[in-house]
Amino acid sequence: MTLRVALISTPFVSVPPKGYGGTELVVADLAKALRARGADVVVYATGGSDLPGIEIRSYFPAPQWPPDRDIERVHATWSLRDAARDPRGFDVVHVHSPAAVEMARLSPFPVLCTLHHDHEPELSDLYRRTPEVRLVAISRSQARRETAPIAAVVHHGLDPGRYQPMEDQGYLLFLGRYDRVKGVAQAIEVAARAKLPLVMAGEPHEREYYDSEVRPLIEKHRVLEVGPVGGNRKAALMARARALLFPIQWEEPFGLVMIEAMLSGVPVLGAARGAVPEIVEDGITGVICDDATEMVAAARVADKLFNRERIRKLAEQRWSATRMAEDYLTVYRAAQLEPLVVEEAGSDTAAEG
């Protein structure tokens, strides 16, 4: 019997995204991989979304940017009501926004929610008030920090076909928003100390921080700043880098850019925080760095230390959308067949796909 799945994305960015949009990229690749595994998938997303061969239903005709909780609630409510009225019904409703958890009572079908954010006390309170919704963490690190019960851990995966390894052109890459917690200043410091060129792709998150602290460093060290990138341009920029710098200053729940780099055959030099130790195989697909000095040393020898072909092959095994879909299918079947049993908050023993 064909499994029928409703995926509820956000109303903020199209699926797949045309530029920035980590959650929406995951939803797009999950939908395609589930369909390839024989599932019947319906995606609830904003207008402008495009997934050939997969039905998309939209309340808003265009992306509603910037993010707004009220807009998110309208989208989630309409999506859940539409799914509930579907004459064929669904085996599972898989949501990707907190507002959909808040409105989960509208669904007569099992609901699970992937957490795409760090621990927020207000949201954890919401999750505890809706125990009928299975929570899926995207890393063990995130699961440990979440105070609401976690039913499973499923790491993100992406379509390897989007990423094609290319010849190393000798530069280090920082890709992401220019924010303190992302370690943008630390990335510039590492590249300068390693005496290697740095390319930065992203945009300021806090203008005052960028103008007062980041821009002077960019000018001082002659960093090449290319702005936000997406699609083929992003993939090519990634694939030609000697290494990706990921010097985060917070407990990042996942870090999608790391698996994008590895699928491109590019090593990741990441700070030993958040999900980095789960994603990077130390000395094989990158280096888990305790401090900037260690990251500088790794950057200097990255062209000799790593086998880019091996990084790509390992990434295809660990970080593909197919693996992610198989893990979610296991969670979906559990939601259908078993009563909800969750581990204590912060436990490492929740089921992991």
mmCIF file of C-alpha atoms in Angstrom:
data_model
loop_
_atom_site.group_PDB
_atom_site.id
_atom_site.type_symbol
_atom_site.label_atom_id
_atom_site.label_comp_id
_atom_site.label_asym_id
_atom_site.label_seq_id
_atom_site.Cartn_x
_atom_site.Cartn_y
_atom_site.Cartn_z
ATOM 1 C CA MET A 1 0.000 0.000 0.000
ATOM 2 C CA THR A 2 1.340 3.404 -1.008
ATOM 3 C CA LEU A 3 2.258 5.688 1.882
ATOM 4 C CA ARG A 4 0.664 9.130 1.545
ATOM 5 C CA VAL A 5 2.546 12.020 3.134
ATOM 6 C CA ALA A 6 1.717 15.704 3.537
ATOM 7 C CA LEU A 7 4.798 17.911 3.965
ATOM 8 C CA ILE A 8 4.031 21.362 5.369
ATOM 9 C CA SER A 9 6.845 23.818 4.682
ATOM 10 C CA THR A 10 7.025 27.513 5.602
ATOM 11 C CA PRO A 11 5.257 30.409 3.818
ATOM 12 C CA PHE A 12 8.434 32.480 3.717
ATOM 13 C CA VAL A 13 10.533 30.928 0.936
ATOM 14 C CA SER A 14 9.621 28.859 -2.111
ATOM 15 C CA VAL A 15 10.341 25.120 -2.345
ATOM 16 C CA PRO A 16 13.050 24.721 -3.469
ATOM 17 C CA PRO A 17 14.477 28.137 -2.575
ATOM 18 C CA LYS A 18 15.802 30.369 -5.315
ATOM 19 C CA GLY A 19 18.402 31.788 -2.917
ATOM 20 C CA TYR A 20 18.617 31.491 0.860
ATOM 21 C CA GLY A 21 16.394 28.872 2.483
ATOM 22 C CA GLY A 22 17.791 25.896 4.378
ATOM 23 C CA THR A 23 14.491 24.448 5.634
ATOM 24 C CA GLU A 24 12.875 24.791 2.240
ATOM 25 C CA LEU A 25 15.809 23.088 0.508
ATOM 26 C CA VAL A 26 15.512 20.142 2.897
ATOM 27 C CA VAL A 27 11.750 19.932 2.287
ATOM 28 C CA ALA A 28 12.292 19.965 -1.486
ATOM 29 C CA ASP A 29 14.889 17.200 -1.454
ATOM 30 C CA LEU A 30 12.898 15.137 1.063
ATOM 31 C CA ALA A 31 9.775 15.358 -1.109
ATOM 32 C CA LYS A 32 11.662 14.183 -4.201
ATOM 33 C CA ALA A 33 13.422 11.376 -2.344
ATOM 34 C CA LEU A 34 10.173 10.146 -0.753
ATOM 35 C CA ARG A 35 8.513 10.092 -4.156
ATOM 36 C CA ALA A 36 11.461 8.128 -5.565
ATOM 37 C CA ARG A 37 10.901 5.607 -2.745
ATOM 38 C CA GLY A 38 7.280 5.142 -3.840
ATOM 39 C CA ALA A 39 5.459 7.521 -1.489
ATOM 40 C CA ASP A 40 2.614 9.765 -2.636
ATOM 41 C CA VAL A 41 3.662 13.262 -1.517
ATOM 42 C CA VAL A 42 1.742 16.531 -1.298
ATOM 43 C CA VAL A 43 3.746 19.646 -0.374
ATOM 44 C CA TYR A 44 2.161 22.674 1.270
ATOM 45 C CA ALA A 45 4.362 25.630 0.374
ATOM 46 C CA THR A 46 4.203 29.195 -0.817
ATOM 47 C CA GLY A 47 3.362 30.112 -4.379
ATOM 48 C CA GLY A 48 6.364 30.085 -6.681
ATOM 49 C CA SER A 49 7.369 26.607 -5.528
ATOM 50 C CA ASP A 50 8.166 24.077 -8.222
ATOM 51 C CA LEU A 51 8.628 20.323 -7.749
ATOM 52 C CA PRO A 52 7.989 18.534 -11.054
ATOM 53 C CA GLY A 53 5.721 15.523 -10.601
ATOM 54 C CA ILE A 54 4.781 16.470 -7.005
ATOM 55 C CA GLU A 55 1.541 18.239 -6.094
ATOM 56 C CA ILE A 56 2.025 21.624 -4.408
ATOM 57 C CA ARG A 57 -0.783 23.404 -2.577
ATOM 58 C CA SER A 58 -0.507 27.068 -1.588
ATOM 59 C CA TYR A 59 -2.522 29.623 0.340
ATOM 60 C CA PHE A 60 -0.164 32.524 -0.345
ATOM 61 C CA PRO A 61 0.562 33.164 -4.046
ATOM 62 C CA ALA A 62 4.129 34.328 -3.368
ATOM 63 C CA PRO A 63 6.780 34.023 -0.628
ATOM 64 C CA GLN A 64 5.913 36.072 2.477
ATOM 65 C CA TRP A 65 9.258 37.574 3.475
ATOM 66 C CA PRO A 66 10.401 38.509 6.094
ATOM 67 C CA PRO A 67 9.264 35.773 8.492
ATOM 68 C CA ASP A 68 6.234 36.641 10.598
ATOM 69 C CA ARG A 69 4.563 34.417 13.218
ATOM 70 C CA ASP A 70 1.035 35.520 12.267
ATOM 71 C CA ILE A 71 1.651 34.767 8.585
ATOM 72 C CA GLU A 72 3.125 31.410 9.558
ATOM 73 C CA ARG A 73 0.030 30.617 11.638
ATOM 74 C CA VAL A 74 -2.326 31.437 8.745
ATOM 75 C CA HIS A 75 -0.335 29.202 6.393
ATOM 76 C CA ALA A 76 -0.197 26.334 8.898
ATOM 77 C CA THR A 77 -3.913 26.545 9.748
ATOM 78 C CA TRP A 78 -4.976 26.548 6.107
ATOM 79 C CA SER A 79 -2.601 23.691 5.254
ATOM 80 C CA LEU A 80 -3.743 21.471 8.120
ATOM 81 C CA ARG A 81 -7.416 22.102 7.370
ATOM 82 C CA ASP A 82 -6.908 21.365 3.695
ATOM 83 C CA ALA A 83 -5.079 18.132 4.506
ATOM 84 C CA ALA A 84 -7.847 17.139 6.926
ATOM 85 C CA ARG A 85 -10.468 17.593 4.179
ATOM 86 C CA ASP A 86 -8.516 15.641 1.574
ATOM 87 C CA PRO A 87 -10.821 12.805 0.437
ATOM 88 C CA ARG A 88 -7.933 10.319 0.241
ATOM 89 C CA GLY A 89 -6.481 11.266 3.594
ATOM 90 C CA PHE A 90 -2.837 11.003 4.669
ATOM 91 C CA ASP A 91 -0.864 8.398 6.564
ATOM 92 C CA VAL A 92 1.238 11.115 8.182
ATOM 93 C CA VAL A 93 1.455 14.906 8.229
ATOM 94 C CA HIS A 94 5.061 16.088 8.513
ATOM 95 C CA VAL A 95 5.345 19.745 9.513
ATOM 96 C CA HIS A 96 8.366 22.043 9.453
ATOM 97 C CA SER A 97 7.184 25.039 11.450
ATOM 98 C CA PRO A 98 6.236 25.600 15.103
ATOM 99 C CA ALA A 99 2.938 27.237 14.128
ATOM 100 C CA ALA A 100 1.800 23.936 12.621
ATOM 101 C CA VAL A 101 2.419 22.226 15.969
ATOM 102 C CA GLU A 102 0.252 24.848 17.635
ATOM 103 C CA MET A 103 -2.578 24.001 15.227
ATOM 104 C CA ALA A 104 -1.984 20.230 15.090
ATOM 105 C CA ARG A 105 -5.350 19.555 16.729
ATOM 106 C CA LEU A 106 -6.868 20.260 13.289
ATOM 107 C CA SER A 107 -5.301 17.082 11.896
ATOM 108 C CA PRO A 108 -7.068 13.712 12.156
ATOM 109 C CA PHE A 109 -3.825 12.089 10.997
ATOM 110 C CA PRO A 110 -0.543 11.453 12.860
ATOM 111 C CA VAL A 111 1.593 14.605 12.978
ATOM 112 C CA LEU A 112 5.346 14.847 13.384
ATOM 113 C CA CYS A 113 7.450 17.987 13.438
ATOM 114 C CA THR A 114 11.093 18.448 12.496
ATOM 115 C CA LEU A 115 12.775 21.051 14.682
ATOM 116 C CA HIS A 116 14.847 23.391 12.540
ATOM 117 C CA HIS A 117 15.761 25.771 15.365
ATOM 118 C CA ASP A 118 17.803 25.933 18.546
ATOM 119 C CA HIS A 119 16.151 25.499 21.920
ATOM 120 C CA GLU A 120 13.632 28.267 22.658
ATOM 121 C CA PRO A 121 11.825 28.027 26.038
ATOM 122 C CA GLU A 122 8.565 29.395 24.616
ATOM 123 C CA LEU A 123 8.500 26.799 21.840
ATOM 124 C CA SER A 124 9.500 24.000 24.208
ATOM 125 C CA ASP A 125 6.482 24.892 26.339
ATOM 126 C CA LEU A 126 4.302 24.641 23.233
ATOM 127 C CA TYR A 127 5.757 21.242 22.365
ATOM 128 C CA ARG A 128 5.104 19.924 25.871
ATOM 129 C CA ARG A 129 1.482 21.052 25.579
ATOM 130 C CA THR A 130 1.061 19.033 22.363
ATOM 131 C CA PRO A 131 2.460 15.591 23.255
ATOM 132 C CA GLU A 132 0.497 14.014 20.399
ATOM 133 C CA VAL A 133 2.997 15.559 17.948
ATOM 134 C CA ARG A 134 6.184 13.554 17.532
ATOM 135 C CA LEU A 135 9.253 15.781 17.609
ATOM 136 C CA VAL A 136 12.193 14.957 15.355
ATOM 137 C CA ALA A 137 15.568 16.540 16.112
ATOM 138 C CA ILE A 138 18.101 17.156 13.345
ATOM 139 C CA SER A 139 21.119 16.299 15.512
ATOM 140 C CA ARG A 140 21.914 14.617 18.803
ATOM 141 C CA SER A 141 23.319 17.925 19.991
ATOM 142 C CA GLN A 142 19.988 19.623 19.363
ATOM 143 C CA ALA A 143 18.113 16.769 21.043
ATOM 144 C CA ARG A 144 20.232 17.111 24.179
ATOM 145 C CA ARG A 145 19.474 20.840 24.411
ATOM 146 C CA GLU A 146 15.740 20.493 23.785
ATOM 147 C CA THR A 147 13.692 20.256 27.006
ATOM 148 C CA ALA A 148 10.593 18.820 25.289
ATOM 149 C CA PRO A 149 10.641 15.068 24.614
ATOM 150 C CA ILE A 150 12.259 13.980 21.340
ATOM 151 C CA ALA A 151 10.919 10.926 19.511
ATOM 152 C CA ALA A 152 13.719 10.533 16.947
ATOM 153 C CA VAL A 153 16.848 12.096 15.481
ATOM 154 C CA VAL A 154 17.110 12.340 11.697
ATOM 155 C CA HIS A 155 20.062 14.162 10.174
ATOM 156 C CA HIS A 156 19.455 16.290 7.110
ATOM 157 C CA GLY A 157 20.350 15.024 3.655
ATOM 158 C CA LEU A 158 20.509 16.604 0.211
ATOM 159 C CA ASP A 159 20.486 15.559 -3.440
ATOM 160 C CA PRO A 160 24.129 14.791 -4.353
ATOM 161 C CA GLY A 161 23.372 15.547 -8.002
ATOM 162 C CA ARG A 162 23.231 19.249 -7.187
ATOM 163 C CA TYR A 163 26.904 19.249 -6.206
ATOM 164 C CA GLN A 164 29.718 18.448 -8.618
ATOM 165 C CA PRO A 165 33.325 18.297 -7.369
ATOM 166 C CA MET A 166 35.709 20.708 -9.095
ATOM 167 C CA GLU A 167 39.403 21.496 -8.948
ATOM 168 C CA ASP A 168 40.614 23.302 -5.843
ATOM 169 C CA GLN A 169 41.313 26.953 -6.683
ATOM 170 C CA GLY A 170 43.138 27.700 -3.445
ATOM 171 C CA TYR A 171 40.733 29.924 -1.515
ATOM 172 C CA LEU A 172 38.975 29.402 1.799
ATOM 173 C CA LEU A 173 35.228 29.951 1.860
ATOM 174 C CA PHE A 174 32.850 31.390 4.436
ATOM 175 C CA LEU A 175 29.231 30.953 3.390
ATOM 176 C CA GLY A 176 26.359 32.165 5.547
ATOM 177 C CA ARG A 177 24.878 35.215 7.171
ATOM 178 C CA TYR A 178 27.322 37.729 8.613
ATOM 179 C CA ASP A 179 26.441 37.269 12.263
ATOM 180 C CA ARG A 180 28.433 37.060 15.491
ATOM 181 C CA VAL A 181 27.239 33.533 16.191
ATOM 182 C CA LYS A 182 28.356 32.368 12.746
ATOM 183 C CA GLY A 183 31.943 33.391 13.492
ATOM 184 C CA VAL A 184 32.415 35.666 10.494
ATOM 185 C CA ALA A 185 35.167 37.707 12.192
ATOM 186 C CA GLN A 186 36.896 34.486 13.257
ATOM 187 C CA ALA A 187 36.822 33.226 9.653
ATOM 188 C CA ILE A 188 38.605 36.374 8.469
ATOM 189 C CA GLU A 189 41.173 35.983 11.247
ATOM 190 C CA VAL A 190 41.837 32.342 10.337
ATOM 191 C CA ALA A 191 42.349 33.114 6.650
ATOM 192 C CA ALA A 192 44.638 36.056 7.427
ATOM 193 C CA ARG A 193 46.793 34.009 9.813
ATOM 194 C CA ALA A 194 46.937 31.117 7.337
ATOM 195 C CA LYS A 195 47.929 33.591 4.595
ATOM 196 C CA LEU A 196 45.265 32.231 2.272
ATOM 197 C CA PRO A 197 42.651 34.159 0.272
ATOM 198 C CA LEU A 198 39.132 34.199 1.709
ATOM 199 C CA VAL A 199 35.885 34.416 -0.234
ATOM 200 C CA MET A 200 32.800 35.408 1.741
ATOM 201 C CA ALA A 201 29.290 34.739 0.442
ATOM 202 C CA GLY A 202 26.342 36.014 2.436
ATOM 203 C CA GLU A 203 24.833 39.221 3.753
ATOM 204 C CA PRO A 204 24.765 41.181 7.026
ATOM 205 C CA HIS A 205 22.394 40.011 9.728
ATOM 206 C CA GLU A 206 22.999 42.996 11.993
ATOM 207 C CA ARG A 207 24.035 46.093 10.054
ATOM 208 C CA GLU A 208 25.701 47.796 13.030
ATOM 209 C CA TYR A 209 27.866 44.755 13.741
ATOM 210 C CA TYR A 210 28.789 44.459 10.072
ATOM 211 C CA ASP A 211 29.700 48.127 9.673
ATOM 212 C CA SER A 212 31.665 48.417 12.926
ATOM 213 C CA GLU A 213 33.450 45.056 13.092
ATOM 214 C CA VAL A 214 33.177 43.018 9.898
ATOM 215 C CA ARG A 215 33.643 45.570 7.121
ATOM 216 C CA PRO A 216 36.918 46.957 8.559
ATOM 217 C CA LEU A 217 38.320 43.412 8.643
ATOM 218 C CA ILE A 218 37.184 42.768 5.069
ATOM 219 C CA GLU A 219 38.946 45.907 3.902
ATOM 220 C CA LYS A 220 42.065 45.319 6.003
ATOM 221 C CA HIS A 221 42.606 41.769 4.771
ATOM 222 C CA ARG A 222 41.296 42.289 1.224
ATOM 223 C CA VAL A 223 38.607 39.651 1.519
ATOM 224 C CA LEU A 224 36.598 38.975 -1.638
ATOM 225 C CA GLU A 225 32.955 39.498 -0.709
ATOM 226 C CA VAL A 226 30.473 38.236 -3.318
ATOM 227 C CA GLY A 227 27.164 38.708 -1.482
ATOM 228 C CA PRO A 228 24.382 36.135 -1.167
ATOM 229 C CA VAL A 229 24.552 33.260 -3.650
ATOM 230 C CA GLY A 230 22.286 30.390 -4.586
ATOM 231 C CA GLY A 231 21.747 27.675 -7.166
ATOM 232 C CA ASN A 232 24.528 26.822 -9.599
ATOM 233 C CA ARG A 233 26.631 29.807 -8.577
ATOM 234 C CA LYS A 234 26.638 28.679 -4.971
ATOM 235 C CA ALA A 235 27.479 25.090 -5.945
ATOM 236 C CA ALA A 236 30.413 26.197 -8.114
ATOM 237 C CA LEU A 237 31.755 28.578 -5.472
ATOM 238 C CA MET A 238 31.617 25.782 -2.920
ATOM 239 C CA ALA A 239 33.202 23.129 -5.133
ATOM 240 C CA ARG A 240 36.252 25.253 -6.021
ATOM 241 C CA ALA A 241 37.135 26.114 -2.412
ATOM 242 C CA ARG A 242 40.159 24.592 -0.707
ATOM 243 C CA ALA A 243 38.112 24.283 2.505
ATOM 244 C CA LEU A 244 34.937 25.603 4.106
ATOM 245 C CA LEU A 245 35.415 27.573 7.314
ATOM 246 C CA PHE A 246 32.699 26.980 9.916
ATOM 247 C CA PRO A 247 33.954 28.749 13.068
ATOM 248 C CA ILE A 248 30.568 28.962 14.810
ATOM 249 C CA GLN A 249 30.238 30.690 18.167
ATOM 250 C CA TRP A 250 27.046 28.954 19.285
ATOM 251 C CA GLU A 251 25.467 25.505 19.509
ATOM 252 C CA GLU A 252 24.318 25.283 15.894
ATOM 253 C CA PRO A 253 21.626 22.569 15.617
ATOM 254 C CA PHE A 254 22.944 21.299 12.284
ATOM 255 C CA GLY A 255 24.742 23.417 9.684
ATOM 256 C CA LEU A 256 23.482 22.501 6.211
ATOM 257 C CA VAL A 257 26.396 24.240 4.511
ATOM 258 C CA MET A 258 28.753 21.610 5.950
ATOM 259 C CA ILE A 259 27.111 18.744 4.093
ATOM 260 C CA GLU A 260 26.874 20.873 0.946
ATOM 261 C CA ALA A 261 30.643 21.293 1.136
ATOM 262 C CA MET A 262 31.301 17.597 1.688
ATOM 263 C CA LEU A 263 28.982 16.615 -1.160
ATOM 264 C CA SER A 264 31.212 18.885 -3.263
ATOM 265 C CA GLY A 265 34.317 17.036 -2.050
ATOM 266 C CA VAL A 266 35.396 20.023 0.049
ATOM 267 C CA PRO A 267 36.697 19.555 3.615
ATOM 268 C CA VAL A 268 35.071 21.398 6.520
ATOM 269 C CA LEU A 269 37.138 23.146 9.180
ATOM 270 C CA GLY A 270 34.623 23.578 11.980
ATOM 271 C CA ALA A 271 34.594 24.710 15.585
ATOM 272 C CA ALA A 272 33.950 21.896 18.057
ATOM 273 C CA ARG A 273 30.451 23.107 18.940
ATOM 274 C CA GLY A 274 26.866 22.176 18.198
ATOM 275 C CA ALA A 275 26.438 19.413 15.636
ATOM 276 C CA VAL A 276 29.928 19.788 14.120
ATOM 277 C CA PRO A 277 31.344 16.687 15.890
ATOM 278 C CA GLU A 278 28.420 14.620 14.524
ATOM 279 C CA ILE A 279 28.838 15.801 10.951
ATOM 280 C CA VAL A 280 32.583 16.113 10.405
ATOM 281 C CA GLU A 281 34.726 12.970 10.501
ATOM 282 C CA ASP A 282 37.845 14.392 12.085
ATOM 283 C CA GLY A 283 40.869 14.112 9.784
ATOM 284 C CA ILE A 284 38.825 12.511 6.995
ATOM 285 C CA THR A 285 36.105 14.924 5.869
ATOM 286 C CA GLY A 286 37.479 17.892 7.765
ATOM 287 C CA VAL A 287 38.889 18.951 11.108
ATOM 288 C CA ILE A 288 37.004 19.522 14.358
ATOM 289 C CA CYS A 289 38.894 22.484 15.793
ATOM 290 C CA ASP A 290 39.142 23.416 19.461
ATOM 291 C CA ASP A 291 40.361 26.932 18.701
ATOM 292 C CA ALA A 292 41.379 29.341 15.939
ATOM 293 C CA THR A 293 45.016 28.253 16.054
ATOM 294 C CA GLU A 294 44.052 24.685 15.214
ATOM 295 C CA MET A 295 41.831 25.921 12.371
ATOM 296 C CA VAL A 296 44.700 28.014 10.986
ATOM 297 C CA ALA A 297 47.019 25.001 11.007
ATOM 298 C CA ALA A 298 44.416 22.839 9.245
ATOM 299 C CA ALA A 299 43.777 25.518 6.621
ATOM 300 C CA ARG A 300 47.472 25.731 5.756
ATOM 301 C CA VAL A 301 47.677 22.016 4.887
ATOM 302 C CA ALA A 302 44.124 21.366 3.678
ATOM 303 C CA ASP A 303 45.277 20.872 0.097
ATOM 304 C CA LYS A 304 47.567 18.007 1.195
ATOM 305 C CA LEU A 305 45.636 16.596 4.145
ATOM 306 C CA PHE A 306 42.409 15.543 2.449
ATOM 307 C CA ASN A 307 41.293 13.268 -0.367
ATOM 308 C CA ARG A 308 38.462 15.196 -2.009
ATOM 309 C CA GLU A 309 37.180 12.155 -3.896
ATOM 310 C CA ARG A 310 36.898 10.231 -0.636
ATOM 311 C CA ILE A 311 35.063 13.125 1.021
ATOM 312 C CA ARG A 312 32.516 13.087 -1.785
ATOM 313 C CA LYS A 313 31.988 9.318 -1.599
ATOM 314 C CA LEU A 314 31.515 9.353 2.158
ATOM 315 C CA ALA A 315 29.116 12.291 1.867
ATOM 316 C CA GLU A 316 27.033 10.432 -0.714
ATOM 317 C CA GLN A 317 26.614 7.625 1.821
ATOM 318 C CA ARG A 318 25.943 9.734 4.923
ATOM 319 C CA TRP A 319 24.320 12.934 3.672
ATOM 320 C CA SER A 320 22.132 12.010 0.715
ATOM 321 C CA ALA A 321 18.439 12.835 0.514
ATOM 322 C CA THR A 322 17.814 9.121 -0.080
ATOM 323 C CA ARG A 323 19.270 8.242 3.332
ATOM 324 C CA MET A 324 17.215 11.035 4.937
ATOM 325 C CA ALA A 325 14.032 9.779 3.274
ATOM 326 C CA GLU A 326 14.653 6.209 4.423
ATOM 327 C CA ASP A 327 15.148 7.445 7.981
ATOM 328 C CA TYR A 328 11.925 9.432 7.848
ATOM 329 C CA LEU A 329 10.007 6.483 6.405
ATOM 330 C CA THR A 330 11.014 4.550 9.520
ATOM 331 C CA VAL A 331 9.695 7.381 11.703
ATOM 332 C CA TYR A 332 6.483 7.606 9.651
ATOM 333 C CA ARG A 333 5.790 3.897 10.066
ATOM 334 C CA ALA A 334 6.355 4.168 13.806
ATOM 335 C CA ALA A 335 3.888 7.062 13.949
ATOM 336 C CA GLN A 336 1.301 4.911 12.150
ATOM 337 C CA LEU A 337 1.755 1.678 14.037
ATOM 338 C CA GLU A 338 2.931 2.508 17.538
ATOM 339 C CA PRO A 339 1.574 4.597 20.373
ATOM 340 C CA LEU A 340 3.719 7.674 20.990
ATOM 341 C CA VAL A 341 6.562 6.731 23.328
ATOM 342 C CA VAL A 342 9.207 9.393 23.895
ATOM 343 C CA GLU A 343 12.409 9.560 25.849
ATOM 344 C CA GLU A 344 13.116 11.985 28.632
ATOM 345 C CA ALA A 345 14.117 15.470 27.471
ATOM 346 C CA GLY A 346 17.827 15.808 26.841
ATOM 347 C CA SER A 347 18.348 12.058 26.491
ATOM 348 C CA ASP A 348 20.801 10.536 24.022
ATOM 349 C CA THR A 349 18.622 7.425 23.708
ATOM 350 C CA ALA A 350 15.901 8.740 21.410
ATOM 351 C CA ALA A 351 15.676 6.691 18.231
ATOM 352 C CA GLU A 352 18.086 7.876 15.564
ATOM 353 C CA GLY A 353 17.597 7.321 11.881
#
